[in-house]
Coordinates of C-alpha atoms in Angstrom, one line a residue:
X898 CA 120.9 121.3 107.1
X899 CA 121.0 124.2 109.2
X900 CA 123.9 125.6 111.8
X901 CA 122.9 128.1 114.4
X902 CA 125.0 130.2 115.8
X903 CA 125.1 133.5 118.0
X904 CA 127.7 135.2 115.5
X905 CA 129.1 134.6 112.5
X906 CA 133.1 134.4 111.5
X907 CA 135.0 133.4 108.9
X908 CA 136.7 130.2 111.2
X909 CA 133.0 129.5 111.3
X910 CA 131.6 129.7 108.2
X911 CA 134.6 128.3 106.9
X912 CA 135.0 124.9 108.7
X913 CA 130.9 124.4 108.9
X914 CA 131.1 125.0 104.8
X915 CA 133.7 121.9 104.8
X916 CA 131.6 119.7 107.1
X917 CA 128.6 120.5 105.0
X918 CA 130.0 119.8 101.9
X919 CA 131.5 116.3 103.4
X920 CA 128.2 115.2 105.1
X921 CA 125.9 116.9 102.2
X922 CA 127.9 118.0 99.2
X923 CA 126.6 121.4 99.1
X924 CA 127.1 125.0 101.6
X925 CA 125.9 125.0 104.5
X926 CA 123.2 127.8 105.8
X927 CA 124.2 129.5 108.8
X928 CA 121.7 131.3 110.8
X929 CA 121.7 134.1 113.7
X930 CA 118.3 134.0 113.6
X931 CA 116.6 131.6 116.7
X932 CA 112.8 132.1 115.0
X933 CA 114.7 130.9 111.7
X934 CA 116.3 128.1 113.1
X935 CA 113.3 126.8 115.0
X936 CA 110.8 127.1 112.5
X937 CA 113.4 125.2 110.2
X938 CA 112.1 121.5 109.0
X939 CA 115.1 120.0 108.2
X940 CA 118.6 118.9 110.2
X941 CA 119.3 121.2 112.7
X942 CA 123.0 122.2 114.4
X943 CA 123.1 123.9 117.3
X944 CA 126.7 125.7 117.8
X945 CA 125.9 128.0 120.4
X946 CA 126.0 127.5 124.8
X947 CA 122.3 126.6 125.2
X948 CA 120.8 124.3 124.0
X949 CA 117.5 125.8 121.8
X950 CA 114.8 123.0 121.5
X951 CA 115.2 119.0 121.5
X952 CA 115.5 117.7 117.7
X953 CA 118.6 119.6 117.4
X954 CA 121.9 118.6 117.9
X955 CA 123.8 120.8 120.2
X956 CA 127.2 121.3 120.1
X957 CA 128.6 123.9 122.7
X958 CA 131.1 125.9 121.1
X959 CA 135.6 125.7 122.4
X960 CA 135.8 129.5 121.5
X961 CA 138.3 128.9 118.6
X962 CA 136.0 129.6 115.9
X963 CA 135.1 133.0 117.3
X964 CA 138.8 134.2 118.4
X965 CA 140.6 136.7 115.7
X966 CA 144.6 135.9 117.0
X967 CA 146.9 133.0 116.5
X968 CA 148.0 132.1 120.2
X969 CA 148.9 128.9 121.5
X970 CA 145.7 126.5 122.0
X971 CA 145.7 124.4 125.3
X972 CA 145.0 120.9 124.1
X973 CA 144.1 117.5 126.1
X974 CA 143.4 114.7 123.7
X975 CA 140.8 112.0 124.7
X976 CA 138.7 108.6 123.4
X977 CA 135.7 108.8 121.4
X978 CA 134.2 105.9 119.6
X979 CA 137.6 104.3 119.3
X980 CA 138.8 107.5 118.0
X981 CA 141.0 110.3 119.4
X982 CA 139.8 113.8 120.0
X983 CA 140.3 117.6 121.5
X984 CA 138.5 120.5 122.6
X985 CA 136.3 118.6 125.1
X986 CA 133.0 120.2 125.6
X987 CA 129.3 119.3 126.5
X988 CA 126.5 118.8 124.2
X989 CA 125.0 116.0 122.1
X990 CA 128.7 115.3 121.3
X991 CA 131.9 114.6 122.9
X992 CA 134.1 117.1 121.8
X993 CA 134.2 120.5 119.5
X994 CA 134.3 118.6 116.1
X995 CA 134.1 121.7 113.7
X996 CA 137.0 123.7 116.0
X997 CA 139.3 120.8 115.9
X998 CA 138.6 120.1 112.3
X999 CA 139.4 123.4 112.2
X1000 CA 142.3 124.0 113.8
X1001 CA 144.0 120.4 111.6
X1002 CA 142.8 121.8 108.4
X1003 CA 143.9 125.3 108.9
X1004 CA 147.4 124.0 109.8
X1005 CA 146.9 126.4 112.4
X1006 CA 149.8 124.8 114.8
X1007 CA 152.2 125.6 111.6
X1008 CA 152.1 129.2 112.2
X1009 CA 153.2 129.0 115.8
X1010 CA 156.8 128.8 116.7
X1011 CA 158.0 125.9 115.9
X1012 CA 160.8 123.7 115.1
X1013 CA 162.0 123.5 111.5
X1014 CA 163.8 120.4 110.1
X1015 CA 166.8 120.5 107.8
X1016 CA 165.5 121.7 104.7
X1017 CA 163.7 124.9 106.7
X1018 CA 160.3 123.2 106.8
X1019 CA 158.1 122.3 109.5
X1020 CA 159.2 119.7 111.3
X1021 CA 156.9 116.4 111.7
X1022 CA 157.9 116.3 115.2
X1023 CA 155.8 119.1 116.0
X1024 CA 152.6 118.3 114.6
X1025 CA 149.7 117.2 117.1
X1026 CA 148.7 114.1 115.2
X1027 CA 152.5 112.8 115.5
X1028 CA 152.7 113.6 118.9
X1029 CA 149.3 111.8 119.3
X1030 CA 149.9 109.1 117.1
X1031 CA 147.1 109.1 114.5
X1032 CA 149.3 111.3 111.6
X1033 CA 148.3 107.4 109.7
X1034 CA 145.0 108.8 109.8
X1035 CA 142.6 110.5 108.1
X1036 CA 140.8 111.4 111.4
X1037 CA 138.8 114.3 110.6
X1038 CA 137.1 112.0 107.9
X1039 CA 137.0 109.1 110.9
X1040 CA 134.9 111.7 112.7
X1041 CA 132.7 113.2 110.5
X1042 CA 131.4 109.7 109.6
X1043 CA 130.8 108.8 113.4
X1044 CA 129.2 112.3 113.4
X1045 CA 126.4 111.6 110.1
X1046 CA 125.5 108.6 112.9
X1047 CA 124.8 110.9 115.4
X1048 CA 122.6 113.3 112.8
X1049 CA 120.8 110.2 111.4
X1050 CA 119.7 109.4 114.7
X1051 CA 118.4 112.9 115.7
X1052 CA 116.6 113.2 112.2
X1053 CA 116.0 109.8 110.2
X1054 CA 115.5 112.0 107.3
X1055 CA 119.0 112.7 106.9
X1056 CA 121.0 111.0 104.5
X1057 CA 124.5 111.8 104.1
X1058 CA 126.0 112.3 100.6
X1059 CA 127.3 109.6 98.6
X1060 CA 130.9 110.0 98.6
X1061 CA 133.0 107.9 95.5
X1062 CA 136.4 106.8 96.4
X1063 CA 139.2 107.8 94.0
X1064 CA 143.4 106.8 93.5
X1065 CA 145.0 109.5 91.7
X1066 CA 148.5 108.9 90.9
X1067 CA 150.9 111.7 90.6
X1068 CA 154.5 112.0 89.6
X1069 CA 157.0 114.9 90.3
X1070 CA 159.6 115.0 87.5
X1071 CA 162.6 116.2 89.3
X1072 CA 165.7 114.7 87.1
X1073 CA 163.9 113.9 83.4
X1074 CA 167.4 111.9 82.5
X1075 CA 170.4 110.7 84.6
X1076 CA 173.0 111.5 81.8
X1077 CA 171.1 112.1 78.6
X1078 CA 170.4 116.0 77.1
X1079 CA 172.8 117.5 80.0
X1080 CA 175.2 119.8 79.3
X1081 CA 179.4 119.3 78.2
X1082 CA 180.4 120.9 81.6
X1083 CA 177.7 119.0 83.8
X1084 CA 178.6 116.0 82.0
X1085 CA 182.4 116.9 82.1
X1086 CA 182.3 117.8 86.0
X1087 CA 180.2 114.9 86.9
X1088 CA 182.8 112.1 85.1
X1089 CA 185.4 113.9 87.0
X1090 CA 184.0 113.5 89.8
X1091 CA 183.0 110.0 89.5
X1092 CA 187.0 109.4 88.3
X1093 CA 188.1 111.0 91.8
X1094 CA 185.9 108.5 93.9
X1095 CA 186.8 105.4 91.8
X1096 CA 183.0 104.6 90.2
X1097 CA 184.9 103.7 87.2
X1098 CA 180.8 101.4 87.1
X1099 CA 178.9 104.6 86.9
X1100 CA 181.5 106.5 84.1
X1101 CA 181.1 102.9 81.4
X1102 CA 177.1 103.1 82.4
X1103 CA 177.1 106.9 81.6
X1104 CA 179.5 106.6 78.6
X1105 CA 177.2 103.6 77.1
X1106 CA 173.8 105.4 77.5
X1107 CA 175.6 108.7 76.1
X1108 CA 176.6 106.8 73.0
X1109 CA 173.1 105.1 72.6
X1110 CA 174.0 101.9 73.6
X1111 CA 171.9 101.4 76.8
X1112 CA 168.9 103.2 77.9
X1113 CA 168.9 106.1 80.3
X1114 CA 168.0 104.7 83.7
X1115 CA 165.4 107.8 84.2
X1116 CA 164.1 107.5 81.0
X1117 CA 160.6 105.1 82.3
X1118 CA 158.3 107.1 80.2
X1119 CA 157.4 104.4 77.8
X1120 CA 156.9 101.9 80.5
X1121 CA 155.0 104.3 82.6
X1122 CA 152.1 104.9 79.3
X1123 CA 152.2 101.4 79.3
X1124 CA 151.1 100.8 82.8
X1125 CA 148.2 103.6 82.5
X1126 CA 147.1 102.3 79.8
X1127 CA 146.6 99.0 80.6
X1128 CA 145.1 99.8 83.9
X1129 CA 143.2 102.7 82.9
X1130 CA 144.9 105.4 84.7
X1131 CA 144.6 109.1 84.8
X1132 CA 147.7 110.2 86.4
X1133 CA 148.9 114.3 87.4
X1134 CA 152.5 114.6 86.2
X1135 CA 154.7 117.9 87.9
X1136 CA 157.8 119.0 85.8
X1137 CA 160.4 121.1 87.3
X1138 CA 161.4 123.5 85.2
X1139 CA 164.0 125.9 86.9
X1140 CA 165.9 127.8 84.4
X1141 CA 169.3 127.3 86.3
X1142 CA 170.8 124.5 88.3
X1143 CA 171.1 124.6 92.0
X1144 CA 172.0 122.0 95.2
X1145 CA 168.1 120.8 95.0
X1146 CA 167.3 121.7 91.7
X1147 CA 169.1 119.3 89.0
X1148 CA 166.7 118.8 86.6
X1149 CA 167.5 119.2 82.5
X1150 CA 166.9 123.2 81.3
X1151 CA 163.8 123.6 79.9
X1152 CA 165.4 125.3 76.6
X1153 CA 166.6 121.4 76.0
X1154 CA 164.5 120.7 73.0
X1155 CA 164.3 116.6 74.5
X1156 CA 163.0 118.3 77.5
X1157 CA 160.7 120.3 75.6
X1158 CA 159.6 117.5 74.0
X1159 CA 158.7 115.5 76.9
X1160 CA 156.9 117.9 78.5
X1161 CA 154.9 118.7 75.2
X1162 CA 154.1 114.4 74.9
X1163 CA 152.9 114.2 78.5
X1164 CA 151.0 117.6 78.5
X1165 CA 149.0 115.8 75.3
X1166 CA 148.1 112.9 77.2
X1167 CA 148.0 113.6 81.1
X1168 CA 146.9 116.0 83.0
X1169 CA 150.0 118.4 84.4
X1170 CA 151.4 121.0 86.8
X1171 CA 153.9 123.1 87.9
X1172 CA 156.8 121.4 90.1
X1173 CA 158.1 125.0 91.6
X1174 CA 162.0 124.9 92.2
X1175 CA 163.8 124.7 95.6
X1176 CA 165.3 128.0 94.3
X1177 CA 161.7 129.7 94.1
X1178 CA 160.9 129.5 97.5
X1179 CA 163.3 132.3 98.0
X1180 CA 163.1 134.6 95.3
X1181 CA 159.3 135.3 94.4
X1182 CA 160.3 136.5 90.9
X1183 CA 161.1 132.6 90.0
X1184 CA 158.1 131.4 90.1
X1185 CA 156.4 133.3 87.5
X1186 CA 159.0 132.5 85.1
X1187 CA 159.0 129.1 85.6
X1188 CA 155.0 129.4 85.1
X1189 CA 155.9 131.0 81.9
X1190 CA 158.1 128.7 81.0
X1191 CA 156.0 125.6 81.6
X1192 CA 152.6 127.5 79.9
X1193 CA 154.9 128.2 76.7
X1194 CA 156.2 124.6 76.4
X1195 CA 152.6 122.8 77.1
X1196 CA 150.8 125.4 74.8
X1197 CA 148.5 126.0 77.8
X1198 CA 147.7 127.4 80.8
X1199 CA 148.9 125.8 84.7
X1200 CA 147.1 125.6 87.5
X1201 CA 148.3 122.5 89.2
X1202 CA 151.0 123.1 91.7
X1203 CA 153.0 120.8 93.9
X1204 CA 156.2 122.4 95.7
X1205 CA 159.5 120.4 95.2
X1206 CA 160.5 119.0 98.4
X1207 CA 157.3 119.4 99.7
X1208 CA 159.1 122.7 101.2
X1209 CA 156.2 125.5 102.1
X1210 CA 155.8 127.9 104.6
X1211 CA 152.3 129.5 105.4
X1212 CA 150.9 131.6 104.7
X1213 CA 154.2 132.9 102.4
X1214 CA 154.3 130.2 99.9
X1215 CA 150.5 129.9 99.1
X1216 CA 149.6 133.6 99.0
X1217 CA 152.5 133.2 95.7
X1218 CA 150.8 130.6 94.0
X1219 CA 147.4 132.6 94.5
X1220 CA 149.2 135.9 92.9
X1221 CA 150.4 133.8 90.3
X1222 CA 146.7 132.2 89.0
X1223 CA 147.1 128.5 90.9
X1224 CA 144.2 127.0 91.8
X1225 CA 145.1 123.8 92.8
X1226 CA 147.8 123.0 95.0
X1227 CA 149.1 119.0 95.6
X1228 CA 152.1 119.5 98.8
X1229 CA 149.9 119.1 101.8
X1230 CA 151.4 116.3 103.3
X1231 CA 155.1 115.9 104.6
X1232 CA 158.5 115.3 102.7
X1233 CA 159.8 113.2 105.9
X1234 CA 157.2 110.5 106.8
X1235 CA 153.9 109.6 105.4
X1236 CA 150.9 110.3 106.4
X1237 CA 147.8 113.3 106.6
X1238 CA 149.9 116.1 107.5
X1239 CA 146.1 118.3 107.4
X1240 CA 144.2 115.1 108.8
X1241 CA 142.2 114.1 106.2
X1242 CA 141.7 112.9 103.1
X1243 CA 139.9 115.3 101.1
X1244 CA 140.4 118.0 99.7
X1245 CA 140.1 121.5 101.1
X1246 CA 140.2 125.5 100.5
X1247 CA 143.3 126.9 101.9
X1248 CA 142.5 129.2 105.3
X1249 CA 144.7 132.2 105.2
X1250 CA 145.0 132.1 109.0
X1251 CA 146.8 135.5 109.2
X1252 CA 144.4 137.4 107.1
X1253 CA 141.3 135.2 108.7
X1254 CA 140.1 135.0 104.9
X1255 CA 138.9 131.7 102.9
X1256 CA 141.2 131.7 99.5
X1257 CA 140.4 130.2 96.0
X1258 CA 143.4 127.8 97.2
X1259 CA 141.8 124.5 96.8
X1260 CA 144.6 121.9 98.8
X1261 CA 145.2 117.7 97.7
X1262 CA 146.1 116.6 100.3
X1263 CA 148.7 113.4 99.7
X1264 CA 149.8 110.4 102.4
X1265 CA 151.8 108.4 100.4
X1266 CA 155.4 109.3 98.8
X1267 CA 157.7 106.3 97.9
X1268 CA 160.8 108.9 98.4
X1269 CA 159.5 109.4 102.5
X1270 CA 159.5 105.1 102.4
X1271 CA 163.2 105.4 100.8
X1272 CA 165.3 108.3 102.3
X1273 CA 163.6 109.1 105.3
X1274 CA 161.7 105.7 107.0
X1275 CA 164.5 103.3 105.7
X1276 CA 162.1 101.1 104.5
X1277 CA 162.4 98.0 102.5
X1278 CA 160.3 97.7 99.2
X1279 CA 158.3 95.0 101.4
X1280 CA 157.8 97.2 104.2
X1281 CA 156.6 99.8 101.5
X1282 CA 154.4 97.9 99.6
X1283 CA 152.8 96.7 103.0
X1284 CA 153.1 101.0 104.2
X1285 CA 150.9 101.8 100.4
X1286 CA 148.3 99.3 100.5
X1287 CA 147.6 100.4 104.3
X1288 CA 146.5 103.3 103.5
X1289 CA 144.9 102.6 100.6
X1290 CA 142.6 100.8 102.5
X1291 CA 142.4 103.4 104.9
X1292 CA 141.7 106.4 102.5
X1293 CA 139.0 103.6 100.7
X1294 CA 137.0 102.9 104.3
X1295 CA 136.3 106.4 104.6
X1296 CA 135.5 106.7 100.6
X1297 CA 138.0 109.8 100.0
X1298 CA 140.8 110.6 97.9
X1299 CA 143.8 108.4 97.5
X1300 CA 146.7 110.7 96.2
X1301 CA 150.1 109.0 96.0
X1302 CA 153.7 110.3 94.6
X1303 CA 156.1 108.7 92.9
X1304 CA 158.9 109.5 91.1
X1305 CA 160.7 108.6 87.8
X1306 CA 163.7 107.8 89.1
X1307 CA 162.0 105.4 91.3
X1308 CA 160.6 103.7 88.6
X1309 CA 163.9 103.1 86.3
X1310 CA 166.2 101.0 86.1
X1311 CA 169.1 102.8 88.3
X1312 CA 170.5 100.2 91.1
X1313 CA 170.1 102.5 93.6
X1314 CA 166.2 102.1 92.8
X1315 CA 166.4 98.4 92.3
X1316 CA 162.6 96.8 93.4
X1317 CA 161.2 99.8 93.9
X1318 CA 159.0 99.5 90.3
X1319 CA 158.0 96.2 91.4
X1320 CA 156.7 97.8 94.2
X1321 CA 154.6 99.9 92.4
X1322 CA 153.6 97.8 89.7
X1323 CA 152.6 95.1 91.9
X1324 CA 150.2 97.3 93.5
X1325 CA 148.8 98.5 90.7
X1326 CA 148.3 94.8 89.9
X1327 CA 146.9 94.5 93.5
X1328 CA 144.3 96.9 93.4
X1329 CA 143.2 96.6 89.6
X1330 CA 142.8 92.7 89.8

């Protein structure tokens, strides 16, 4: 496959690298060259505003991919092939498909003003595919499979790559243990507290699991091996592992030796990452000591991310993990409703928008998180179920990646919680059968 084009970017090299690597699983050759481009016996892409010969196809550039500013983008959505679109243009299709895939994947919309949401992130409400309706979608996948169509039927000799659908399972470890392995005073301060507000329930239920008479309703990690192993699971676990406790960050010290411990099991079995703390995000210092912290423990090195509370702000946030040696980063997608926050399913190199450079960043994108089903959507553990398998099924049409995150606490056995592992475990049982 070969792209023409009148000048090369980075936007453009870029997005036609992702498309190329969708449709063909390897780079993409990019030519300035016309003589080079016509002679060329393969699948040819026109991106300039003439067409050149006939077995091309011609797509006439929107202009984003050759503009060097961030300013806001006039945009009119439309229908094409039952699916929604933007940047309208002329040519052997529709609409601008690698400026739009562009300007989704690049999050490009998150670095103009915006509104942020309570926890100083960027707030669903503004994104284009919320506005438009089709955040439930991975639409830039939708389109690039109408678009191998269109290729096949300007050159039969094209075959698109075959692409294998995958579930990964993920877990961020936010609170290891309820009661267990926490301190005198935050076991002190939180029975006083519990005493002032009359859960005399929650004190006995403390007290009994402190004395080793109940189990800890966190503590799931048993029954969690159990379910992988039966269904042959390869899961990514995330630990927190803030060296103090703040307002988001309430997870066991990692100096606990039964914290230690569990960390070490799980890094011996499953593949794991860093779950940076709430308190990280503003102090760049933190994050390297909880990397140090995490490498020590697991006797290894990290380079699995996922940001607690899904709270990020570009390019600040990814710029750290890249100074601090992550390659792979799990938080595209959003902590207040599910969906494909970067419109897709696959997973991507980070586009430093501000610095028009392609990173080593490679992004996960997620569309699932039980905790956006629970806290934010109100859901009931029906309507959740019903919420997972959709887009499973979605994410399987279009043969991409599946990435879904739960957490412990979910899965135990606190009341709060209650059906919420019968959620999961039923569709486990659901999609194994």
């Amino acid at each position: 496959m070969i792209v023409y084009a009148t000048h090369i970017t980075p936007r453009l090299l870029y997005i036609w690298n992702f498309i190329s690597h969708e449709l063909t699983g390897k780079d993409v050759h990019i030519t300035t060259d016309k003589n080079e481009f016509a002679t060329h016996t393969g699948l040819c892409i026109n991106y300039s505003q003439q067409r050149i010969q006939q077995n091309e196809c011609w797509i006439k550039p929107h202009g984003l991919l050759f503009e060097t500013n961030i300013q806001q983008q006039e945009i009119q959505c439309f229908q094409w092939n039952d699916l929604k679109v933007f940047f309208k243009t002329e040519g052997d299709i529709a609409f601008d498909i690698a400026a739009a895939s562009f300007y989704l994947l690049s999050r490009y919309e998150e670095y103009l003003p915006h509104q942020k949401d309570m926890y100083g992130r960027f707030a669903h409400e503004n994104a284009l595919a919320y506005k438009e309706q089709f955040l439930h979608r991975p639409i830039i996948n939708e389109w690039l499979l109408s678009f191998s169509q269109i290729l096949q039927l300007k050159d039969s000799r094209f075959q698109p790559a075959k692409k294998m659908f995958e579930w990964l399972p993920t877990y961020d470890i936010d609170e290891a243990y309820s009661f267990k392995h926490k301190s005198l005073l935050r076991t002190f301060g939180a029975i006083v507290k519990d005493l002032f507000t009359g859960n005399f329930k929650q004190i006995s239920l403390r007290l009994k699991v402190l004395n080793q008479k109940q189990n800890d309703p966190f503590d799931v990690y048993e029954w969690m091996d159990h379910l992988h192993q039966q269904y042959q699971l390869h899961p990514k676990y995330f630990f927190l592992v803030a060296n103090q406790n703040g307002r988001y960050d309430k997870n066991i010290l990692p100096n606990q030796p039964a914290f230690q411990n569990l960390i070490k099991q799980h890094s011996e079995k499953y593949s794991i990452g860093i779950h940076p703390s709430w308190q990280s995000g503003d102090n760049v210092l933190l994050l390297k000591k909880e990397l140090e912290s995490l490498k020590k423990i697991a006797n290894q090195e990290i380079y699995d991310s996922r940001q607690h509370f899904i709270r990020f702000s570009l390019p600040h946030t990814f710029r750290l993990l890249i100074i601090n040696g992550i390659t792979d980063d799990y938080s595209m997608g959003y902590g207040s409703i599910n969906g494909f926050r970067a419109s897709v399913a696959s997973s991507f190199f980070w586009y430093d928008l501000e610095n028009e450079s392609i990173t080593t960043l490679r992004l996960h994108p997620f569309c699932f998180m039980e905790a956006n089903s629970f806290y934010e959507q109100k859901q009931s553990t029906h309507d959740a179920l019903k919420e997972m398998m959709a887009y499973y099924q979605i994410v399987k049409k279009i043969e991409g990646r599946f990435i879904t995150i739960w957490h412990n606490t979910f899965l135990g056995t606190d009341k709060k919680f209650e059906g919420w592992r019968d959620v999961y475990e039923n569709f486990v049982k659901e999609i194994k059968s």
